[in-house]
mmCIF file of C-alpha atoms in Angstrom:
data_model
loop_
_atom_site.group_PDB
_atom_site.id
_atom_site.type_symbol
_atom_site.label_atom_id
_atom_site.label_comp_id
_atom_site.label_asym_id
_atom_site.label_seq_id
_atom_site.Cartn_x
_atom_site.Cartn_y
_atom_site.Cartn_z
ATOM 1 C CA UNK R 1 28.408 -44.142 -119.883
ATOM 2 C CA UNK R 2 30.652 -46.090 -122.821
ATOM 3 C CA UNK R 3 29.148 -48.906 -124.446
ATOM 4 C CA UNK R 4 31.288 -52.431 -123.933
ATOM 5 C CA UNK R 5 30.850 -53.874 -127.503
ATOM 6 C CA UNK R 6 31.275 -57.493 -128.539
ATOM 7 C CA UNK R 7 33.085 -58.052 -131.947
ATOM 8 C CA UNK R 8 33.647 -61.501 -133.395
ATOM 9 C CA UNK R 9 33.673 -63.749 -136.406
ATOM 10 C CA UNK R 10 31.448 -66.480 -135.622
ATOM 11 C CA UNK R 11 29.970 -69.730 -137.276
ATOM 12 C CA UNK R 12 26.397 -70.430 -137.602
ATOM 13 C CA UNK R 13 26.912 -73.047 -134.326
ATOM 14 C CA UNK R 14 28.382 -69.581 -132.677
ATOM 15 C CA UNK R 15 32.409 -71.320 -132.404
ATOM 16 C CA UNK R 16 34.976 -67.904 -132.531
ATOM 17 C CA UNK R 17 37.961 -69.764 -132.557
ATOM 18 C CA UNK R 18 40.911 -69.223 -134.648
ATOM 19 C CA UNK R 19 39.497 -67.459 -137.077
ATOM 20 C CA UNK R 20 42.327 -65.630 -138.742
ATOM 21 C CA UNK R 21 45.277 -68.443 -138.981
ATOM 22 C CA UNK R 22 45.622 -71.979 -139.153
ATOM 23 C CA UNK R 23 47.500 -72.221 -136.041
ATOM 24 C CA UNK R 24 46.205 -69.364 -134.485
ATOM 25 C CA UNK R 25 44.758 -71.476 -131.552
ATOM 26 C CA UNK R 26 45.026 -74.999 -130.886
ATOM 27 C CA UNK R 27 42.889 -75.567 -127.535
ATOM 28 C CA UNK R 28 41.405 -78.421 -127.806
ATOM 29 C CA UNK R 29 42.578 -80.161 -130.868
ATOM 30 C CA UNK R 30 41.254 -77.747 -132.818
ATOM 31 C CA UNK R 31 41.966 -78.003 -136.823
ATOM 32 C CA UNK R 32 39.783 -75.539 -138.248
ATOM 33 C CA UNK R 33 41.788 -72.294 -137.947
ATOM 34 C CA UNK R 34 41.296 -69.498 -140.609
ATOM 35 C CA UNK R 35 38.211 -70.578 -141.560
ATOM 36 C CA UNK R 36 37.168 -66.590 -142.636
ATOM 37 C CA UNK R 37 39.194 -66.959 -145.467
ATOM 38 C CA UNK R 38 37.355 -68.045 -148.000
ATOM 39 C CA UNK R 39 34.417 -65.893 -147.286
ATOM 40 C CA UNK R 40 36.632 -62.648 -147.304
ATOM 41 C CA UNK R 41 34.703 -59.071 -148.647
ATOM 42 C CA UNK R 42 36.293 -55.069 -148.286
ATOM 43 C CA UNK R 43 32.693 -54.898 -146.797
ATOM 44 C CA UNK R 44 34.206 -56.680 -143.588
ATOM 45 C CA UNK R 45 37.385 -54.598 -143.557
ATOM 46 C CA UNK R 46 34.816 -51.708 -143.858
ATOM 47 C CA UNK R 47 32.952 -52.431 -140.863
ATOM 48 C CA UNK R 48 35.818 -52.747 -138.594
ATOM 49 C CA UNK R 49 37.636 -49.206 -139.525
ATOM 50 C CA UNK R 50 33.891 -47.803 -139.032
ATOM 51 C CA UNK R 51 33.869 -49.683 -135.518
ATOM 52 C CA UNK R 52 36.920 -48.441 -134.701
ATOM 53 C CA UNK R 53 36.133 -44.190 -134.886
ATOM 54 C CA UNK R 54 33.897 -44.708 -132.264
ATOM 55 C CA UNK R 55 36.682 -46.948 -130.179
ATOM 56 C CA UNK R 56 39.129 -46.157 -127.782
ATOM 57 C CA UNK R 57 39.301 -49.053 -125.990
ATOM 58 C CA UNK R 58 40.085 -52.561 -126.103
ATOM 59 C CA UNK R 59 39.440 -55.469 -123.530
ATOM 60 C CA UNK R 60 41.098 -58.969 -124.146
ATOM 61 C CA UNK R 61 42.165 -61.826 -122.663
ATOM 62 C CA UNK R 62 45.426 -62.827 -122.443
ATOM 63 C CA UNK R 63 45.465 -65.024 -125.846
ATOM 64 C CA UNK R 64 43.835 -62.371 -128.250
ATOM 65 C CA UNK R 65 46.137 -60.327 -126.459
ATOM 66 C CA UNK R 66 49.465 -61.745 -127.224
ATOM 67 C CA UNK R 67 48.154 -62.543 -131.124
ATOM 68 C CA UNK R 68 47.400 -59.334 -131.799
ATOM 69 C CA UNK R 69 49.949 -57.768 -129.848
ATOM 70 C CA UNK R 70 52.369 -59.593 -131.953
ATOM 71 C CA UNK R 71 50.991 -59.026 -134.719
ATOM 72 C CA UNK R 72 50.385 -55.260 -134.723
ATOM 73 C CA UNK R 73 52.940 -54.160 -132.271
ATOM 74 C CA UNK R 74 55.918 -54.472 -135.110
ATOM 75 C CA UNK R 75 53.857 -52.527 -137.880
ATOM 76 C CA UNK R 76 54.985 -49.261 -138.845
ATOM 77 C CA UNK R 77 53.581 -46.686 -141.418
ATOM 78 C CA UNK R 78 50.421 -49.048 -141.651
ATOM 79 C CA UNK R 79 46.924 -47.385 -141.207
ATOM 80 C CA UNK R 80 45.487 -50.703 -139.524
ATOM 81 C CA UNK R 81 48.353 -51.414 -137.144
ATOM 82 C CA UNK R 82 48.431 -47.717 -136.379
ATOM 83 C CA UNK R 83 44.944 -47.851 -135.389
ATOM 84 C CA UNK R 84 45.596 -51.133 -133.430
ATOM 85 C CA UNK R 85 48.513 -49.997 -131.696
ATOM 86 C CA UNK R 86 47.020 -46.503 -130.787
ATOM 87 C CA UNK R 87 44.207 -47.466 -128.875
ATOM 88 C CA UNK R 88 44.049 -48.078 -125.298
ATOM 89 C CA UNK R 89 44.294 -51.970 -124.299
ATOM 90 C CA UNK R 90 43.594 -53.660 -121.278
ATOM 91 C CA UNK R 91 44.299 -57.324 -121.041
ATOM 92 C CA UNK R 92 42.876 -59.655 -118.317
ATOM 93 C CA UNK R 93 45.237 -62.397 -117.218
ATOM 94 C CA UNK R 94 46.246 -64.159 -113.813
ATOM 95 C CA UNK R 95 49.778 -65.670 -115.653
ATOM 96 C CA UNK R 96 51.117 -62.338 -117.220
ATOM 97 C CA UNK R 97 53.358 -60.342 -115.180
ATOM 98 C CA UNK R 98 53.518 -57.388 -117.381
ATOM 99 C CA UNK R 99 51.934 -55.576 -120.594
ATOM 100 C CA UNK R 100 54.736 -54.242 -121.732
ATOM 101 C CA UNK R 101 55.158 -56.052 -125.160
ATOM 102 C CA UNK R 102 52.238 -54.195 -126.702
ATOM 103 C CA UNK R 103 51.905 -49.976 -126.378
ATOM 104 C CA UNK R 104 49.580 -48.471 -124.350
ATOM 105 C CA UNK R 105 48.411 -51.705 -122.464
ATOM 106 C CA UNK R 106 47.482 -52.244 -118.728
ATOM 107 C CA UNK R 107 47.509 -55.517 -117.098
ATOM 108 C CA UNK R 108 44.427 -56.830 -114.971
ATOM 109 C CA UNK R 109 44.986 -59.199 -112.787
ATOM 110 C CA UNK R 110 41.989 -59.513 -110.067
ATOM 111 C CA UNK R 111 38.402 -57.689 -109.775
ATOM 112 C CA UNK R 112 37.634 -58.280 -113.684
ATOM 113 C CA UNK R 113 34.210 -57.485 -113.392
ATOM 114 C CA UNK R 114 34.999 -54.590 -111.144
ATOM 115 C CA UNK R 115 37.410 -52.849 -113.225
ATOM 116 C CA UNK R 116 34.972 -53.407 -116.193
ATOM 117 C CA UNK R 117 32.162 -51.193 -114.386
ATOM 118 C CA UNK R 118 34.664 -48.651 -113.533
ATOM 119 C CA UNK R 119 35.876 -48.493 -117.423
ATOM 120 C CA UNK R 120 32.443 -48.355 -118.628
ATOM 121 C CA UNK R 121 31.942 -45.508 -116.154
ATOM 122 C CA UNK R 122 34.879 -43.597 -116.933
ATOM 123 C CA UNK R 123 35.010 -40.772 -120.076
ATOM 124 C CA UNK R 124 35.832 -41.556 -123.620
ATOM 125 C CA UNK R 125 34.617 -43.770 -126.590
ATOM 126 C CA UNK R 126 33.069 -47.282 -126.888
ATOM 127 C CA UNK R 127 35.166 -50.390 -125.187
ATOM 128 C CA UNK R 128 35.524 -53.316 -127.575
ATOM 129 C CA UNK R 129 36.525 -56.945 -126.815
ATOM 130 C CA UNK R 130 36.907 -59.548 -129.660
ATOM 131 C CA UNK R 131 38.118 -62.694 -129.345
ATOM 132 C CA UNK R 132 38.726 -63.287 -125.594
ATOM 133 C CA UNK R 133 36.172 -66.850 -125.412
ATOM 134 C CA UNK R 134 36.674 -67.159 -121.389
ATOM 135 C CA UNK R 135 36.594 -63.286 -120.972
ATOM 136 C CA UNK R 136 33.635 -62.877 -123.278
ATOM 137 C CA UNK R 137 31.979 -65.682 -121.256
ATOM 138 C CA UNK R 138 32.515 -63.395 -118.017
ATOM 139 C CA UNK R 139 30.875 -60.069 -119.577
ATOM 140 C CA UNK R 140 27.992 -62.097 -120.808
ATOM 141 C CA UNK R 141 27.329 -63.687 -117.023
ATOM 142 C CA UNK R 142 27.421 -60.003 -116.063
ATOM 143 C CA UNK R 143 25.096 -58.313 -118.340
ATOM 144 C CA UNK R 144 28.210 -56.005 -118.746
ATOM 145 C CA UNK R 145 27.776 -56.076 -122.568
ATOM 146 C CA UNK R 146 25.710 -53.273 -124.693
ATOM 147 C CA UNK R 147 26.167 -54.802 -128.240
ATOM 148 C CA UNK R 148 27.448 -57.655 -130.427
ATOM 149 C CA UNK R 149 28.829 -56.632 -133.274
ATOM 150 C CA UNK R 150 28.782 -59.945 -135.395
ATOM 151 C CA UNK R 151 30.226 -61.460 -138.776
ATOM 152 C CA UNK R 152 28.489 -64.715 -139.363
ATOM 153 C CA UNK R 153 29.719 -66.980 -141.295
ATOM 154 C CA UNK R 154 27.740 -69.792 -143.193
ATOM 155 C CA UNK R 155 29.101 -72.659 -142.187
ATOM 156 C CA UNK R 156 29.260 -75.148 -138.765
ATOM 157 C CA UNK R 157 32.625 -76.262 -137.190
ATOM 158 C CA UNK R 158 30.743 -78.604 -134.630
ATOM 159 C CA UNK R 159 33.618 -78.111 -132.638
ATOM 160 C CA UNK R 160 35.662 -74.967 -131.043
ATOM 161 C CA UNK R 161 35.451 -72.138 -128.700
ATOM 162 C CA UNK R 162 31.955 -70.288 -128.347
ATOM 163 C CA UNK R 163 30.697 -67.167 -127.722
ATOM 164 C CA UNK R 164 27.621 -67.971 -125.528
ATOM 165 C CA UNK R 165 28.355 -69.428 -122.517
ATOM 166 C CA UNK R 166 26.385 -72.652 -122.002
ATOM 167 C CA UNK R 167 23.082 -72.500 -119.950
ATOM 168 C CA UNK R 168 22.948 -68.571 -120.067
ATOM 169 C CA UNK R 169 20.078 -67.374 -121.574
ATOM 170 C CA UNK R 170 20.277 -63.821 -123.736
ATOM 171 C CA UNK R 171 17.458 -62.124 -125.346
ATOM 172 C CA UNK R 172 18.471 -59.903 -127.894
ATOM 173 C CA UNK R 173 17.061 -56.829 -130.097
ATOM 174 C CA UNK R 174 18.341 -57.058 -133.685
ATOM 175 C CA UNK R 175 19.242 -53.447 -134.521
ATOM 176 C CA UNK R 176 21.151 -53.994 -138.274
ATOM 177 C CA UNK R 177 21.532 -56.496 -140.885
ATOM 178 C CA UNK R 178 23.365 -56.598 -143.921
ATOM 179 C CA UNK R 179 24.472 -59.388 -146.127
ATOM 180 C CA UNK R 180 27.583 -59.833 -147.642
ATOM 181 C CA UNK R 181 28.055 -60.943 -151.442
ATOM 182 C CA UNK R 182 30.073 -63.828 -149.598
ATOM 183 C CA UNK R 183 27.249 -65.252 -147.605
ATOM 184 C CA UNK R 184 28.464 -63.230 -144.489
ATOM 185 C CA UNK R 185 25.760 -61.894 -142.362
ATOM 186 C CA UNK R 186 27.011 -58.881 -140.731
ATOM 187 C CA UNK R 187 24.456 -57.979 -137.888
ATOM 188 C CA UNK R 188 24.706 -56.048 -134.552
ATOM 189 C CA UNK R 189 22.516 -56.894 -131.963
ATOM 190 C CA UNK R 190 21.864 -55.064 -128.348
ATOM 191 C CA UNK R 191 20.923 -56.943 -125.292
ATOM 192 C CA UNK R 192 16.860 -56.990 -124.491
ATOM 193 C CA UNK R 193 17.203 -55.877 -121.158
ATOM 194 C CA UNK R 194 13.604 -55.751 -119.112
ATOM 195 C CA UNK R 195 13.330 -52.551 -117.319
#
């Protein structure tokens, strides 16, 4: 069976929002965007390519969707975009009518968690979702996910999109740590599943 994998850039008080631009995303009132910046390390780009051999897949919601999408979809010759733009992407949204603005992606509108189980099912590499707050929230209330792959930053937004959804509980096994001459904690963590 694949392994549904959770990447994000988080704060300390677990807010993913807007981590790459200033304007990157709003919701909210939000003013924090690109807060990574300053904390930046190869280490980080690193982690992501090594992610990424054992990746076909990824699962986003309609927002992380359309950022990347636009941001990768136009790059040509470029070993990250490549890699973006090769992979297999399915996007969950109710207001698209088509995936057609980024390669190789397929729309899902109903039966999220559904579809999900049948991915995990089906052959081929790991399935990766980053980004994607609401979505992310959904996998969680599912126990669909088998790690989070994390990049924790030290600092606290006090406001913004989080991972955890509120009132769920998740016990989790720590399985790496490493930190980063920035203060970035890069640590993956597996789900402590009884049973």
């Amino acid at each position: 069976m694949r392994q549904l994998m959770i990447a994000e850039f988080i704060t300390l008080d677990g807010v993913i929002q807007a981590p790459g631009g200033q304007d990157e995303d709003l919701d909210g009132g939000f003013l924090h965007g690109g807060w990574t910046f300053p904390y930046w390390h190869d280490s980080i780009g690193q982690h992501f390519f090594e992610a990424m051999t054992h990746t076909d897949t990824l699962l986003l919601g309609r927002k992380t969707w359309e950022i990347h999408g636009g941001a990768f979809e136009p790059m040509v010759d470029d070993p990250f975009g490549d890699t973006m733009n090769a992979l297999n992407k399915y996007v969950v949204s109710t207001t698209l009518s088509s995936a057609q603005a980024w390669r190789n992606s397929t729309l899902i509108r109903q039966n999220v968690v559904e579809t999900v189980r049948e991915l995990k099912q089906a052959e081929g590499k790991n399935i990766m979702l980053d980004g994607s707050s609401v979505l992310a929230h959904t996998l969680i209330e599912h126990d669909l996910v088998d790690e989070y792959v994390l990049h924790v930053y030290p600092l606290v937004l006090g406001t913004g999109k989080r991972l955890w959804p509120d009132g769920k509980r998740v016990n989790l096994t720590l399985v790496s740590s490493e930190l980063l001459p920035t203060g970035v904690l890069y640590q993956r963590y597996r789900p402590a599943r009884s049973g």
